[in-house]
Amino acid sequence: MDELNDELATAAWRKATKSASNDGNCIEVAPLSGGRVGIRDTEAPEKAPFVVSTGVWDAFIDGAKKGEFDF
């Protein structure tokens, strides 16, 4: 677990370029070792991020593009 925490602390976090029009309410993602992706709240980077497999991340992105999460 310490290795993951070290990796998360130095990860290359990024957010969508379109998030600027959303008052900063967005998430940041970072590629991690072992085929994982870190996900955190931009407004609370001190909180523990979610860590998912790239397969889970890819499925989420695919669903978002298809409108599966639209209200």
Coordinates of N, CA and C in Angstrom, one line a residue:
M1 N 0.8 -1.2 0.0 CA 0.0 0.0 0.0 C 0.9 1.3 0.0
D2 N 2.0 1.2 0.7 CA 2.9 2.4 0.7 C 3.4 2.7 -0.7
E3 N 3.6 1.7 -1.5 CA 4.1 1.9 -2.9 C 3.0 2.7 -3.7
L4 N 1.8 2.3 -3.5 CA 0.7 2.9 -4.2 C 0.5 4.4 -3.7
N5 N 0.6 4.6 -2.4 CA 0.6 6.0 -1.9 C 1.7 6.8 -2.5
D6 N 2.9 6.3 -2.6 CA 4.0 7.0 -3.1 C 3.7 7.4 -4.6
E7 N 3.2 6.4 -5.3 CA 2.9 6.6 -6.7 C 1.8 7.7 -6.9
L8 N 0.8 7.6 -6.1 CA -0.3 8.6 -6.2 C 0.2 10.0 -5.8
A9 N 1.1 10.1 -4.9 CA 1.7 11.4 -4.5 C 2.5 12.1 -5.6
T10 N 3.1 11.3 -6.5 CA 3.9 11.8 -7.6 C 3.3 11.6 -9.0
A11 N 2.0 11.2 -9.0 CA 1.3 10.9 -10.3 C 1.1 12.2 -11.1
A12 N 1.0 12.0 -12.4 CA 0.8 13.1 -13.4 C -0.7 13.3 -13.5
W13 N -1.3 14.0 -12.6 CA -2.7 14.2 -12.6 C -3.1 15.2 -13.7
R14 N -4.2 15.0 -14.4 CA -4.7 15.9 -15.4 C -6.2 15.9 -15.4
K15 N -6.8 17.0 -15.8 CA -8.2 17.1 -15.9 C -8.6 17.6 -17.3
A16 N -9.9 17.4 -17.7 CA -10.3 17.7 -19.0 C -10.2 19.2 -19.3
T17 N -9.8 19.5 -20.5 CA -9.7 20.9 -20.9 C -11.0 21.7 -20.8
K18 N -12.1 21.0 -21.0 CA -13.4 21.6 -20.9 C -13.9 21.8 -19.5
S19 N -13.2 21.4 -18.5 CA -13.6 21.5 -17.2 C -13.6 23.0 -16.7
A20 N -12.9 23.8 -17.4 CA -12.8 25.2 -17.0 C -14.2 25.9 -17.0
S21 N -15.0 25.5 -17.9 CA -16.4 26.0 -18.0 C -17.4 25.4 -17.0
N22 N -16.9 24.6 -16.1 CA -17.7 23.9 -15.1 C -17.4 24.4 -13.7
D23 N -16.9 25.6 -13.5 CA -16.5 26.2 -12.2 C -15.6 25.3 -11.5
G24 N -14.8 24.5 -12.2 CA -13.8 23.7 -11.5 C -14.3 22.4 -10.9
N25 N -15.6 22.2 -11.1 CA -16.2 20.9 -10.5 C -15.9 19.8 -11.5
C26 N -14.8 19.1 -11.2 CA -14.4 18.0 -12.1 C -13.6 17.0 -11.4
I27 N -13.2 16.0 -12.1 CA -12.2 15.0 -11.6 C -10.9 15.2 -12.3
E28 N -9.9 14.6 -11.7 CA -8.6 14.5 -12.3 C -8.3 13.0 -12.4
V29 N -7.5 12.6 -13.4 CA -7.1 11.3 -13.6 C -5.6 11.2 -13.8
A30 N -5.1 10.0 -13.4 CA -3.6 9.8 -13.6 C -3.4 8.4 -14.0
P31 N -2.6 8.1 -15.0 CA -2.2 6.7 -15.3 C -1.3 6.2 -14.2
L32 N -1.5 5.0 -13.8 CA -0.6 4.4 -12.7 C 0.0 3.1 -13.2
S33 N 0.9 2.6 -12.5 CA 1.5 1.3 -12.9 C 0.5 0.2 -12.8
G34 N 0.8 -0.9 -13.4 CA 0.0 -2.1 -13.2 C -1.3 -2.0 -13.9
G35 N -1.5 -1.2 -14.9 CA -2.7 -1.1 -15.7 C -3.8 -0.5 -14.8
R36 N -3.5 0.5 -14.0 CA -4.5 1.2 -13.1 C -4.6 2.6 -13.5
V37 N -5.7 3.2 -13.0 CA -6.0 4.7 -13.2 C -6.4 5.2 -11.9
G38 N -5.8 6.4 -11.5 CA -6.2 7.1 -10.3 C -7.3 8.1 -10.7
I39 N -8.3 8.3 -9.8 CA -9.4 9.3 -10.1 C -9.6 10.0 -8.8
R40 N -9.5 11.4 -8.8 CA -9.7 12.2 -7.6 C -10.5 13.4 -8.0
D41 N -11.1 14.0 -6.9 CA -11.9 15.2 -7.0 C -10.9 16.4 -7.0
T42 N -11.0 17.2 -8.0 CA -10.2 18.4 -8.2 C -10.2 19.3 -7.0
E43 N -11.4 19.4 -6.4 CA -11.6 20.3 -5.2 C -11.1 19.7 -3.9
A44 N -10.8 18.5 -3.9 CA -10.3 17.8 -2.7 C -9.2 16.8 -3.0
P45 N -8.1 17.4 -3.5 CA -7.0 16.4 -3.9 C -6.3 15.8 -2.7
E46 N -6.6 16.3 -1.5 CA -6.0 15.7 -0.3 C -6.7 14.4 0.1
K47 N -7.9 14.2 -0.4 CA -8.7 13.0 -0.1 C -8.2 11.8 -0.9
A48 N -8.3 10.6 -0.4 CA -7.8 9.4 -1.1 C -8.6 9.2 -2.4
P49 N -7.8 9.0 -3.5 CA -8.4 8.8 -4.8 C -9.0 7.4 -5.0
F50 N -9.8 7.3 -5.9 CA -10.3 5.9 -6.3 C -9.2 5.4 -7.3
V51 N -9.0 4.1 -7.2 CA -8.0 3.5 -8.1 C -8.8 2.3 -8.8
V52 N -8.8 2.4 -10.1 CA -9.5 1.3 -10.9 C -8.6 0.8 -12.0
S53 N -9.0 -0.3 -12.5 CA -8.2 -0.9 -13.6 C -8.5 -0.1 -14.9
T54 N -7.6 -0.2 -15.9 CA -7.9 0.5 -17.1 C -9.1 0.0 -17.8
G55 N -9.5 -1.3 -17.6 CA -10.7 -1.8 -18.2 C -11.9 -1.1 -17.6
V56 N -11.9 -0.9 -16.3 CA -13.1 -0.2 -15.7 C -13.1 1.3 -16.2
W57 N -12.0 1.9 -16.3 CA -11.9 3.3 -16.8 C -12.4 3.4 -18.2
D58 N -11.9 2.5 -19.1 CA -12.3 2.5 -20.5 C -13.8 2.3 -20.6
A59 N -14.4 1.4 -19.8 CA -15.8 1.1 -19.8 C -16.6 2.4 -19.4
F60 N -16.1 3.1 -18.4 CA -16.7 4.4 -17.9 C -16.7 5.4 -19.1
I61 N -15.5 5.6 -19.7 CA -15.4 6.6 -20.8 C -16.3 6.2 -21.9
D62 N -16.4 4.9 -22.3 CA -17.3 4.5 -23.3 C -18.7 4.8 -23.0
G63 N -19.1 4.5 -21.8 CA -20.5 4.8 -21.3 C -20.8 6.3 -21.4
A64 N -19.8 7.1 -20.9 CA -20.0 8.5 -20.9 C -20.2 9.1 -22.4
K65 N -19.4 8.6 -23.3 CA -19.5 9.0 -24.7 C -20.9 8.6 -25.3
K66 N -21.4 7.5 -24.8 CA -22.7 7.0 -25.3 C -23.9 7.6 -24.6
G67 N -23.6 8.5 -23.6 CA -24.7 9.1 -22.9 C -25.4 8.3 -21.8
E68 N -24.7 7.2 -21.4 CA -25.3 6.3 -20.4 C -25.5 7.0 -19.0
F69 N -24.8 8.1 -18.8 CA -24.9 8.8 -17.5 C -25.7 10.1 -17.6
D70 N -26.2 10.4 -18.7 CA -27.0 11.7 -18.9 C -28.3 11.6 -18.1
F71 N -28.7 12.7 -17.6 CA -30.0 12.8 -16.9 C -31.1 13.1 -17.8

